[in-house]
């Protein structure tokens, strides 16, 4: 199916473990984004990518790593998960840039124990 | 600098009555504005967007928004609420190099 998908949808992990959240889009959009959504903070940008092999930090990048070897995939890795990274993570894509409309995936709910 | 303020964190309306979700923005130039909706446990979905064409913008599911430059507002309206409209709504403004999300307004529909 066309669109943007995320996996897993739900994940429970322990402090200190490495976790990778996957994001895949079928539109061939140049831009992709990772956000986290927390009560009281709204949506915050973690990392974004303007094209394959081009990534840059957003507002809250600490503790996260991204890569983009292919246009359609944009995985987000928590190298050593902490409780403060418990959140809902959304991947998004945009055809025309950071300041244009973005299309969001269904989200991954991550719990770090 | 650009900013966006959603004036109500919660709005409750009865089914069949009008919906008004308020949004004010600040922008040093002609803005691009968006409304997104997020249903429970779902991702954000684009409802409508304003990009300096018609000031009254029609979106999906019967929603529309009016751009008022003199009031720096972009309020979202719907003539008749439906139970399926219960969700969180985000007003978004284009910034210099990113989009800026409002804090969200949760819409409750009373039977």
JSON list of C-alpha atoms in Angstrom, two decimals:
[
{"chain": "A", "resi": 1, "resn": "UNK", "atom": "CA", "xyz": [0.00, 0.00, 0.00]},
{"chain": "A", "resi": 2, "resn": "UNK", "atom": "CA", "xyz": [1.17, 3.53, -0.72]},
{"chain": "A", "resi": 3, "resn": "UNK", "atom": "CA", "xyz": [1.93, 5.83, 2.16]},
{"chain": "A", "resi": 4, "resn": "UNK", "atom": "CA", "xyz": [4.15, 5.96, 5.20]},
{"chain": "A", "resi": 5, "resn": "UNK", "atom": "CA", "xyz": [4.49, 3.07, 7.60]},
{"chain": "A", "resi": 6, "resn": "UNK", "atom": "CA", "xyz": [6.23, 2.63, 10.93]},
{"chain": "A", "resi": 7, "resn": "UNK", "atom": "CA", "xyz": [7.32, -0.46, 12.77]},
{"chain": "A", "resi": 8, "resn": "UNK", "atom": "CA", "xyz": [6.93, -1.66, 15.36]},
{"chain": "A", "resi": 9, "resn": "UNK", "atom": "CA", "xyz": [3.72, 0.07, 16.45]},
{"chain": "A", "resi": 10, "resn": "UNK", "atom": "CA", "xyz": [4.39, -0.74, 20.09]},
{"chain": "A", "resi": 11, "resn": "UNK", "atom": "CA", "xyz": [7.68, -1.49, 21.83]},
{"chain": "A", "resi": 12, "resn": "UNK", "atom": "CA", "xyz": [8.65, -2.11, 25.42]},
{"chain": "A", "resi": 13, "resn": "UNK", "atom": "CA", "xyz": [12.33, -2.13, 26.26]},
{"chain": "A", "resi": 14, "resn": "UNK", "atom": "CA", "xyz": [14.65, -1.72, 29.21]},
{"chain": "A", "resi": 15, "resn": "UNK", "atom": "CA", "xyz": [16.99, 1.07, 30.18]},
{"chain": "A", "resi": 16, "resn": "UNK", "atom": "CA", "xyz": [20.33, 0.79, 28.42]},
{"chain": "A", "resi": 17, "resn": "UNK", "atom": "CA", "xyz": [19.15, -1.31, 25.49]},
{"chain": "A", "resi": 18, "resn": "UNK", "atom": "CA", "xyz": [19.49, -0.25, 21.87]},
{"chain": "A", "resi": 19, "resn": "UNK", "atom": "CA", "xyz": [16.23, 0.19, 20.00]},
{"chain": "A", "resi": 20, "resn": "UNK", "atom": "CA", "xyz": [15.60, 0.94, 16.34]},
{"chain": "A", "resi": 21, "resn": "UNK", "atom": "CA", "xyz": [12.34, 2.34, 15.04]},
{"chain": "A", "resi": 22, "resn": "UNK", "atom": "CA", "xyz": [11.68, 1.89, 11.34]},
{"chain": "A", "resi": 23, "resn": "UNK", "atom": "CA", "xyz": [10.02, 4.26, 8.90]},
{"chain": "A", "resi": 24, "resn": "UNK", "atom": "CA", "xyz": [9.22, 3.56, 5.25]},
{"chain": "A", "resi": 25, "resn": "UNK", "atom": "CA", "xyz": [7.52, 5.76, 2.67]},
{"chain": "A", "resi": 26, "resn": "UNK", "atom": "CA", "xyz": [6.41, 4.91, -0.85]},
{"chain": "A", "resi": 27, "resn": "UNK", "atom": "CA", "xyz": [6.01, 8.43, -2.27]},
{"chain": "A", "resi": 28, "resn": "UNK", "atom": "CA", "xyz": [9.73, 9.05, -2.94]},
{"chain": "A", "resi": 29, "resn": "UNK", "atom": "CA", "xyz": [9.51, 12.26, -0.93]},
{"chain": "A", "resi": 30, "resn": "UNK", "atom": "CA", "xyz": [12.88, 13.92, -0.49]},
{"chain": "A", "resi": 31, "resn": "UNK", "atom": "CA", "xyz": [12.35, 15.02, 3.10]},
{"chain": "A", "resi": 32, "resn": "UNK", "atom": "CA", "xyz": [11.75, 12.79, 6.09]},
{"chain": "A", "resi": 33, "resn": "UNK", "atom": "CA", "xyz": [11.37, 13.65, 9.76]},
{"chain": "A", "resi": 34, "resn": "UNK", "atom": "CA", "xyz": [11.25, 12.10, 13.19]},
{"chain": "A", "resi": 35, "resn": "UNK", "atom": "CA", "xyz": [9.16, 13.67, 15.95]},
{"chain": "A", "resi": 36, "resn": "UNK", "atom": "CA", "xyz": [8.35, 12.70, 19.49]},
{"chain": "A", "resi": 37, "resn": "UNK", "atom": "CA", "xyz": [5.04, 13.58, 21.08]},
{"chain": "A", "resi": 38, "resn": "UNK", "atom": "CA", "xyz": [4.78, 14.06, 24.83]},
{"chain": "A", "resi": 39, "resn": "UNK", "atom": "CA", "xyz": [2.08, 15.52, 27.04]},
{"chain": "A", "resi": 40, "resn": "UNK", "atom": "CA", "xyz": [2.86, 19.13, 27.77]},
{"chain": "A", "resi": 41, "resn": "UNK", "atom": "CA", "xyz": [5.47, 19.39, 25.04]},
{"chain": "A", "resi": 42, "resn": "UNK", "atom": "CA", "xyz": [3.47, 18.74, 21.90]},
{"chain": "A", "resi": 43, "resn": "UNK", "atom": "CA", "xyz": [5.42, 17.60, 18.86]},
{"chain": "A", "resi": 44, "resn": "UNK", "atom": "CA", "xyz": [9.17, 18.07, 18.90]},
{"chain": "A", "resi": 45, "resn": "UNK", "atom": "CA", "xyz": [11.50, 17.47, 15.98]},
{"chain": "A", "resi": 46, "resn": "UNK", "atom": "CA", "xyz": [14.30, 15.00, 16.67]},
{"chain": "A", "resi": 47, "resn": "UNK", "atom": "CA", "xyz": [16.05, 14.68, 13.32]},
{"chain": "A", "resi": 48, "resn": "UNK", "atom": "CA", "xyz": [15.28, 15.29, 9.69]},
{"chain": "A", "resi": 49, "resn": "UNK", "atom": "CA", "xyz": [16.72, 14.35, 6.33]},
{"chain": "A", "resi": 50, "resn": "UNK", "atom": "CA", "xyz": [16.66, 16.32, 3.09]},
{"chain": "A", "resi": 51, "resn": "UNK", "atom": "CA", "xyz": [17.75, 13.39, 0.91]},
{"chain": "A", "resi": 52, "resn": "UNK", "atom": "CA", "xyz": [19.56, 10.09, 1.08]},
{"chain": "A", "resi": 53, "resn": "UNK", "atom": "CA", "xyz": [22.79, 10.45, 3.07]},
{"chain": "A", "resi": 54, "resn": "UNK", "atom": "CA", "xyz": [21.84, 13.95, 4.28]},
{"chain": "A", "resi": 55, "resn": "UNK", "atom": "CA", "xyz": [20.61, 14.27, 7.85]},
{"chain": "A", "resi": 56, "resn": "UNK", "atom": "CA", "xyz": [20.48, 17.07, 10.39]},
{"chain": "A", "resi": 57, "resn": "UNK", "atom": "CA", "xyz": [19.52, 17.67, 14.00]},
{"chain": "A", "resi": 58, "resn": "UNK", "atom": "CA", "xyz": [16.21, 19.03, 15.13]},
{"chain": "A", "resi": 59, "resn": "UNK", "atom": "CA", "xyz": [15.22, 20.40, 18.54]},
{"chain": "A", "resi": 60, "resn": "UNK", "atom": "CA", "xyz": [15.87, 17.31, 20.67]},
{"chain": "A", "resi": 61, "resn": "UNK", "atom": "CA", "xyz": [18.52, 15.08, 19.02]},
{"chain": "A", "resi": 62, "resn": "UNK", "atom": "CA", "xyz": [20.47, 13.93, 22.08]},
{"chain": "A", "resi": 63, "resn": "UNK", "atom": "CA", "xyz": [20.41, 10.17, 22.59]},
{"chain": "A", "resi": 64, "resn": "UNK", "atom": "CA", "xyz": [19.21, 9.45, 19.05]},
{"chain": "A", "resi": 65, "resn": "UNK", "atom": "CA", "xyz": [20.95, 8.43, 15.84]},
{"chain": "A", "resi": 66, "resn": "UNK", "atom": "CA", "xyz": [19.52, 8.37, 12.31]},
{"chain": "A", "resi": 67, "resn": "UNK", "atom": "CA", "xyz": [20.66, 7.17, 8.93]},
{"chain": "A", "resi": 68, "resn": "UNK", "atom": "CA", "xyz": [19.24, 7.35, 5.45]},
{"chain": "A", "resi": 69, "resn": "UNK", "atom": "CA", "xyz": [20.95, 5.11, 2.95]},
{"chain": "A", "resi": 70, "resn": "UNK", "atom": "CA", "xyz": [17.82, 4.87, 0.76]},
{"chain": "A", "resi": 71, "resn": "UNK", "atom": "CA", "xyz": [15.26, 7.56, -0.02]},
{"chain": "A", "resi": 72, "resn": "UNK", "atom": "CA", "xyz": [12.36, 5.48, 1.25]},
{"chain": "A", "resi": 73, "resn": "UNK", "atom": "CA", "xyz": [13.74, 4.47, 4.65]},
{"chain": "A", "resi": 74, "resn": "UNK", "atom": "CA", "xyz": [14.63, 6.58, 7.67]},
{"chain": "A", "resi": 75, "resn": "UNK", "atom": "CA", "xyz": [15.36, 4.50, 10.79]},
{"chain": "A", "resi": 76, "resn": "UNK", "atom": "CA", "xyz": [15.72, 6.08, 14.21]},
{"chain": "A", "resi": 77, "resn": "UNK", "atom": "CA", "xyz": [18.00, 4.40, 16.76]},
{"chain": "A", "resi": 78, "resn": "UNK", "atom": "CA", "xyz": [18.11, 4.95, 20.49]},
{"chain": "A", "resi": 79, "resn": "UNK", "atom": "CA", "xyz": [21.64, 3.83, 21.27]},
{"chain": "A", "resi": 80, "resn": "UNK", "atom": "CA", "xyz": [21.09, 3.36, 25.01]},
{"chain": "A", "resi": 81, "resn": "UNK", "atom": "CA", "xyz": [17.46, 3.87, 25.91]},
{"chain": "A", "resi": 82, "resn": "UNK", "atom": "CA", "xyz": [16.51, 5.96, 28.95]},
{"chain": "A", "resi": 83, "resn": "UNK", "atom": "CA", "xyz": [13.17, 6.33, 30.73]},
{"chain": "A", "resi": 84, "resn": "UNK", "atom": "CA", "xyz": [12.92, 9.90, 29.49]},
{"chain": "A", "resi": 85, "resn": "UNK", "atom": "CA", "xyz": [12.71, 8.53, 25.95]},
{"chain": "A", "resi": 86, "resn": "UNK", "atom": "CA", "xyz": [9.37, 6.89, 26.70]},
{"chain": "A", "resi": 87, "resn": "UNK", "atom": "CA", "xyz": [7.16, 8.61, 24.16]},
{"chain": "A", "resi": 88, "resn": "UNK", "atom": "CA", "xyz": [5.17, 8.28, 20.97]},
{"chain": "A", "resi": 89, "resn": "UNK", "atom": "CA", "xyz": [7.39, 8.64, 17.92]},
{"chain": "A", "resi": 90, "resn": "UNK", "atom": "CA", "xyz": [6.11, 9.84, 14.57]},
{"chain": "A", "resi": 91, "resn": "UNK", "atom": "CA", "xyz": [7.81, 9.67, 11.23]},
{"chain": "A", "resi": 92, "resn": "UNK", "atom": "CA", "xyz": [6.77, 12.12, 8.51]},
{"chain": "A", "resi": 93, "resn": "UNK", "atom": "CA", "xyz": [7.69, 12.94, 4.94]},
{"chain": "A", "resi": 94, "resn": "UNK", "atom": "CA", "xyz": [7.42, 15.98, 2.71]},
{"chain": "A", "resi": 95, "resn": "UNK", "atom": "CA", "xyz": [7.86, 16.45, -0.99]},
{"chain": "A", "resi": 96, "resn": "UNK", "atom": "CA", "xyz": [8.80, 20.11, -0.93]},
{"chain": "A", "resi": 97, "resn": "UNK", "atom": "CA", "xyz": [10.82, 20.80, 2.18]},
{"chain": "A", "resi": 98, "resn": "UNK", "atom": "CA", "xyz": [10.92, 21.37, 5.91]},
{"chain": "A", "resi": 99, "resn": "UNK", "atom": "CA", "xyz": [8.41, 24.20, 5.88]},
{"chain": "A", "resi": 100, "resn": "UNK", "atom": "CA", "xyz": [5.75, 22.60, 3.71]},
{"chain": "A", "resi": 101, "resn": "UNK", "atom": "CA", "xyz": [2.99, 20.13, 4.44]},
{"chain": "A", "resi": 102, "resn": "UNK", "atom": "CA", "xyz": [4.12, 16.88, 5.94]},
{"chain": "A", "resi": 103, "resn": "UNK", "atom": "CA", "xyz": [2.51, 13.46, 5.87]},
{"chain": "A", "resi": 104, "resn": "UNK", "atom": "CA", "xyz": [2.66, 11.42, 9.03]},
{"chain": "A", "resi": 105, "resn": "UNK", "atom": "CA", "xyz": [2.94, 7.76, 9.83]},
{"chain": "A", "resi": 106, "resn": "UNK", "atom": "CA", "xyz": [0.75, 6.04, 12.45]},
{"chain": "A", "resi": 107, "resn": "UNK", "atom": "CA", "xyz": [3.35, 6.32, 15.21]},
{"chain": "A", "resi": 108, "resn": "UNK", "atom": "CA", "xyz": [5.32, 4.00, 17.48]},
{"chain": "A", "resi": 109, "resn": "UNK", "atom": "CA", "xyz": [4.54, 3.94, 21.18]},
{"chain": "A", "resi": 110, "resn": "UNK", "atom": "CA", "xyz": [7.80, 3.25, 23.01]},
{"chain": "A", "resi": 111, "resn": "UNK", "atom": "CA", "xyz": [8.01, 2.42, 26.69]},
{"chain": "A", "resi": 112, "resn": "UNK", "atom": "CA", "xyz": [11.38, 2.28, 28.42]},
{"chain": "A", "resi": 113, "resn": "UNK", "atom": "CA", "xyz": [11.30, 0.49, 31.77]},
{"chain": "B", "resi": 1, "resn": "UNK", "atom": "CA", "xyz": [10.08, 34.92, 14.13]},
{"chain": "B", "resi": 2, "resn": "UNK", "atom": "CA", "xyz": [6.98, 32.88, 13.48]},
{"chain": "B", "resi": 3, "resn": "UNK", "atom": "CA", "xyz": [4.76, 31.44, 16.18]},
{"chain": "B", "resi": 4, "resn": "UNK", "atom": "CA", "xyz": [1.32, 29.91, 16.59]},
{"chain": "B", "resi": 5, "resn": "UNK", "atom": "CA", "xyz": [-1.09, 29.97, 19.52]},
{"chain": "B", "resi": 6, "resn": "UNK", "atom": "CA", "xyz": [-4.12, 27.75, 19.93]},
{"chain": "B", "resi": 7, "resn": "UNK", "atom": "CA", "xyz": [-6.36, 29.63, 22.30]},
{"chain": "B", "resi": 8, "resn": "UNK", "atom": "CA", "xyz": [-8.18, 26.65, 23.82]},
{"chain": "B", "resi": 9, "resn": "UNK", "atom": "CA", "xyz": [-6.65, 23.41, 25.04]},
{"chain": "B", "resi": 10, "resn": "UNK", "atom": "CA", "xyz": [-10.10, 21.74, 25.25]},
{"chain": "B", "resi": 11, "resn": "UNK", "atom": "CA", "xyz": [-13.38, 22.45, 23.47]},
{"chain": "B", "resi": 12, "resn": "UNK", "atom": "CA", "xyz": [-16.64, 20.61, 24.09]},
{"chain": "B", "resi": 13, "resn": "UNK", "atom": "CA", "xyz": [-19.65, 20.83, 21.78]},
{"chain": "B", "resi": 14, "resn": "UNK", "atom": "CA", "xyz": [-22.83, 18.85, 21.39]},
{"chain": "B", "resi": 15, "resn": "UNK", "atom": "CA", "xyz": [-23.30, 16.64, 18.37]},
{"chain": "B", "resi": 16, "resn": "UNK", "atom": "CA", "xyz": [-24.98, 18.61, 15.58]},
{"chain": "B", "resi": 17, "resn": "UNK", "atom": "CA", "xyz": [-23.81, 22.02, 16.81]},
{"chain": "B", "resi": 18, "resn": "UNK", "atom": "CA", "xyz": [-21.09, 24.20, 15.24]},
{"chain": "B", "resi": 19, "resn": "UNK", "atom": "CA", "xyz": [-17.41, 23.76, 15.97]},
{"chain": "B", "resi": 20, "resn": "UNK", "atom": "CA", "xyz": [-14.94, 26.62, 16.39]},
{"chain": "B", "resi": 21, "resn": "UNK", "atom": "CA", "xyz": [-11.27, 25.97, 17.13]},
{"chain": "B", "resi": 22, "resn": "UNK", "atom": "CA", "xyz": [-9.23, 29.14, 17.46]},
{"chain": "B", "resi": 23, "resn": "UNK", "atom": "CA", "xyz": [-5.71, 29.76, 16.20]},
{"chain": "B", "resi": 24, "resn": "UNK", "atom": "CA", "xyz": [-3.64, 32.95, 16.12]},
{"chain": "B", "resi": 25, "resn": "UNK", "atom": "CA", "xyz": [-0.32, 33.20, 14.39]},
{"chain": "B", "resi": 26, "resn": "UNK", "atom": "CA", "xyz": [2.62, 35.52, 14.20]},
{"chain": "B", "resi": 27, "resn": "UNK", "atom": "CA", "xyz": [4.62, 35.83, 11.01]},
{"chain": "B", "resi": 28, "resn": "UNK", "atom": "CA", "xyz": [6.87, 38.47, 9.53]},
{"chain": "B", "resi": 29, "resn": "UNK", "atom": "CA", "xyz": [5.69, 37.63, 6.02]},
{"chain": "B", "resi": 30, "resn": "UNK", "atom": "CA", "xyz": [2.71, 36.13, 4.29]},
{"chain": "B", "resi": 31, "resn": "UNK", "atom": "CA", "xyz": [2.32, 32.81, 6.05]},
{"chain": "B", "resi": 32, "resn": "UNK", "atom": "CA", "xyz": [1.48, 29.30, 5.05]},
{"chain": "B", "resi": 33, "resn": "UNK", "atom": "CA", "xyz": [-0.90, 27.77, 7.57]},
{"chain": "B", "resi": 34, "resn": "UNK", "atom": "CA", "xyz": [-2.18, 24.27, 8.12]},
{"chain": "B", "resi": 35, "resn": "UNK", "atom": "CA", "xyz": [-4.63, 22.39, 10.31]},
{"chain": "B", "resi": 36, "resn": "UNK", "atom": "CA", "xyz": [-3.94, 18.78, 11.20]},
{"chain": "B", "resi": 37, "resn": "UNK", "atom": "CA", "xyz": [-6.18, 16.32, 13.05]},
{"chain": "B", "resi": 38, "resn": "UNK", "atom": "CA", "xyz": [-5.03, 13.44, 15.23]},
{"chain": "B", "resi": 39, "resn": "UNK", "atom": "CA", "xyz": [-7.54, 10.77, 16.20]},
{"chain": "B", "resi": 40, "resn": "UNK", "atom": "CA", "xyz": [-6.76, 8.63, 19.24]},
{"chain": "B", "resi": 41, "resn": "UNK", "atom": "CA", "xyz": [-3.76, 6.36, 18.70]},
{"chain": "B", "resi": 42, "resn": "UNK", "atom": "CA", "xyz": [-3.35, 7.59, 15.13]},
{"chain": "B", "resi": 43, "resn": "UNK", "atom": "CA", "xyz": [-0.90, 9.77, 13.23]},
{"chain": "B", "resi": 44, "resn": "UNK", "atom": "CA", "xyz": [-1.56, 13.35, 12.19]},
{"chain": "B", "resi": 45, "resn": "UNK", "atom": "CA", "xyz": [-3.66, 13.89, 9.09]},
{"chain": "B", "resi": 46, "resn": "UNK", "atom": "CA", "xyz": [-3.71, 17.10, 7.05]},
{"chain": "B", "resi": 47, "resn": "UNK", "atom": "CA", "xyz": [-7.17, 18.72, 7.20]},
{"chain": "B", "resi": 48, "resn": "UNK", "atom": "CA", "xyz": [-6.49, 21.80, 5.10]},
{"chain": "B", "resi": 49, "resn": "UNK", "atom": "CA", "xyz": [-3.85, 24.35, 4.16]},
{"chain": "B", "resi": 50, "resn": "UNK", "atom": "CA", "xyz": [-3.68, 28.04, 3.31]},
{"chain": "B", "resi": 51, "resn": "UNK", "atom": "CA", "xyz": [-0.99, 29.26, 0.93]},
{"chain": "B", "resi": 52, "resn": "UNK", "atom": "CA", "xyz": [-2.08, 32.82, 0.01]},
{"chain": "B", "resi": 53, "resn": "UNK", "atom": "CA", "xyz": [-4.79, 31.91, -2.46]},
{"chain": "B", "resi": 54, "resn": "UNK", "atom": "CA", "xyz": [-8.44, 32.12, -1.33]},
{"chain": "B", "resi": 55, "resn": "UNK", "atom": "CA", "xyz": [-8.81, 33.26, 2.27]},
{"chain": "B", "resi": 56, "resn": "UNK", "atom": "CA", "xyz": [-11.56, 30.71, 2.95]},
{"chain": "B", "resi": 57, "resn": "UNK", "atom": "CA", "xyz": [-10.08, 27.26, 2.73]},
{"chain": "B", "resi": 58, "resn": "UNK", "atom": "CA", "xyz": [-12.15, 24.12, 2.56]},
{"chain": "B", "resi": 59, "resn": "UNK", "atom": "CA", "xyz": [-10.78, 20.89, 3.92]},
{"chain": "B", "resi": 60, "resn": "UNK", "atom": "CA", "xyz": [-11.82, 17.33, 4.42]},
{"chain": "B", "resi": 61, "resn": "UNK", "atom": "CA", "xyz": [-14.77, 16.09, 6.48]},
{"chain": "B", "resi": 62, "resn": "UNK", "atom": "CA", "xyz": [-16.67, 19.39, 6.20]},
{"chain": "B", "resi": 63, "resn": "UNK", "atom": "CA", "xyz": [-14.07, 21.54, 7.94]},
{"chain": "B", "resi": 64, "resn": "UNK", "atom": "CA", "xyz": [-13.03, 24.94, 6.73]},
{"chain": "B", "resi": 65, "resn": "UNK", "atom": "CA", "xyz": [-10.81, 27.75, 7.95]},
{"chain": "B", "resi": 66, "resn": "UNK", "atom": "CA", "xyz": [-10.68, 31.46, 7.23]},
{"chain": "B", "resi": 67, "resn": "UNK", "atom": "CA", "xyz": [-7.44, 33.39, 7.00]},
{"chain": "B", "resi": 68, "resn": "UNK", "atom": "CA", "xyz": [-7.81, 36.87, 8.50]},
{"chain": "B", "resi": 69, "resn": "UNK", "atom": "CA", "xyz": [-4.67, 38.90, 8.14]},
{"chain": "B", "resi": 70, "resn": "UNK", "atom": "CA", "xyz": [-5.98, 41.87, 10.14]},
{"chain": "B", "resi": 71, "resn": "UNK", "atom": "CA", "xyz": [-6.68, 39.59, 13.11]},
{"chain": "B", "resi": 72, "resn": "UNK", "atom": "CA", "xyz": [-3.70, 37.24, 12.49]},
{"chain": "B", "resi": 73, "resn": "UNK", "atom": "CA", "xyz": [-6.12, 34.37, 12.88]},
{"chain": "B", "resi": 74, "resn": "UNK", "atom": "CA", "xyz": [-6.82, 31.08, 11.14]},
{"chain": "B", "resi": 75, "resn": "UNK", "atom": "CA", "xyz": [-9.77, 29.60, 13.00]},
{"chain": "B", "resi": 76, "resn": "UNK", "atom": "CA", "xyz": [-11.13, 26.17, 12.10]},
{"chain": "B", "resi": 77, "resn": "UNK", "atom": "CA", "xyz": [-14.90, 25.71, 11.82]},
{"chain": "B", "resi": 78, "resn": "UNK", "atom": "CA", "xyz": [-17.47, 23.08, 10.99]},
{"chain": "B", "resi": 79, "resn": "UNK", "atom": "CA", "xyz": [-21.21, 23.74, 10.79]},
{"chain": "B", "resi": 80, "resn": "UNK", "atom": "CA", "xyz": [-22.35, 20.55, 12.50]},
{"chain": "B", "resi": 81, "resn": "UNK", "atom": "CA", "xyz": [-20.22, 18.36, 14.74]},
{"chain": "B", "resi": 82, "resn": "UNK", "atom": "CA", "xyz": [-20.23, 14.61, 14.44]},
{"chain": "B", "resi": 83, "resn": "UNK", "atom": "CA", "xyz": [-19.11, 12.09, 17.02]},
{"chain": "B", "resi": 84, "resn": "UNK", "atom": "CA", "xyz": [-16.28, 11.05, 14.70]},
{"chain": "B", "resi": 85, "resn": "UNK", "atom": "CA", "xyz": [-14.82, 14.58, 14.96]},
{"chain": "B", "resi": 86, "resn": "UNK", "atom": "CA", "xyz": [-13.63, 13.89, 18.49]},
{"chain": "B", "resi": 87, "resn": "UNK", "atom": "CA", "xyz": [-9.86, 14.25, 18.19]},
{"chain": "B", "resi": 88, "resn": "UNK", "atom": "CA", "xyz": [-6.95, 16.59, 18.78]},
{"chain": "B", "resi": 89, "resn": "UNK", "atom": "CA", "xyz": [-6.43, 19.41, 16.30]},
{"chain": "B", "resi": 90, "resn": "UNK", "atom": "CA", "xyz": [-3.17, 21.17, 15.60]},
{"chain": "B", "resi": 91, "resn": "UNK", "atom": "CA", "xyz": [-2.71, 24.56, 13.98]},
{"chain": "B", "resi": 92, "resn": "UNK", "atom": "CA", "xyz": [0.62, 24.83, 12.18]},
{"chain": "B", "resi": 93, "resn": "UNK", "atom": "CA", "xyz": [2.46, 27.79, 10.69]},
{"chain": "B", "resi": 94, "resn": "UNK", "atom": "CA", "xyz": [5.33, 27.78, 8.25]},
{"chain": "B", "resi": 95, "resn": "UNK", "atom": "CA", "xyz": [8.54, 29.05, 9.81]},
{"chain": "B", "resi": 96, "resn": "UNK", "atom": "CA", "xyz": [11.77, 30.14, 8.16]},
{"chain": "B", "resi": 97, "resn": "UNK", "atom": "CA", "xyz": [13.12, 26.64, 7.83]},
{"chain": "B", "resi": 98, "resn": "UNK", "atom": "CA", "xyz": [10.56, 24.39, 9.52]},
{"chain": "B", "resi": 99, "resn": "UNK", "atom": "CA", "xyz": [6.89, 24.13, 10.40]},
{"chain": "B", "resi": 100, "resn": "UNK", "atom": "CA", "xyz": [5.79, 25.17, 13.87]},
{"chain": "B", "resi": 101, "resn": "UNK", "atom": "CA", "xyz": [3.07, 23.23, 15.68]},
{"chain": "B", "resi": 102, "resn": "UNK", "atom": "CA", "xyz": [0.60, 24.66, 18.11]},
{"chain": "B", "resi": 103, "resn": "UNK", "atom": "CA", "xyz": [0.04, 22.89, 21.41]},
{"chain": "B", "resi": 104, "resn": "UNK", "atom": "CA", "xyz": [-3.19, 21.34, 20.17]},
{"chain": "B", "resi": 105, "resn": "UNK", "atom": "CA", "xyz": [-6.89, 21.61, 20.99]},
{"chain": "B", "resi": 106, "resn": "UNK", "atom": "CA", "xyz": [-8.76, 18.52, 22.10]},
{"chain": "B", "resi": 107, "resn": "UNK", "atom": "CA", "xyz": [-12.30, 18.49, 20.74]},
{"chain": "B", "resi": 108, "resn": "UNK", "atom": "CA", "xyz": [-14.92, 16.61, 22.75]},
{"chain": "B", "resi": 109, "resn": "UNK", "atom": "CA", "xyz": [-18.30, 15.81, 21.22]},
{"chain": "B", "resi": 110, "resn": "UNK", "atom": "CA", "xyz": [-21.20, 15.43, 23.64]},
{"chain": "B", "resi": 111, "resn": "UNK", "atom": "CA", "xyz": [-24.06, 13.13, 22.62]}
]
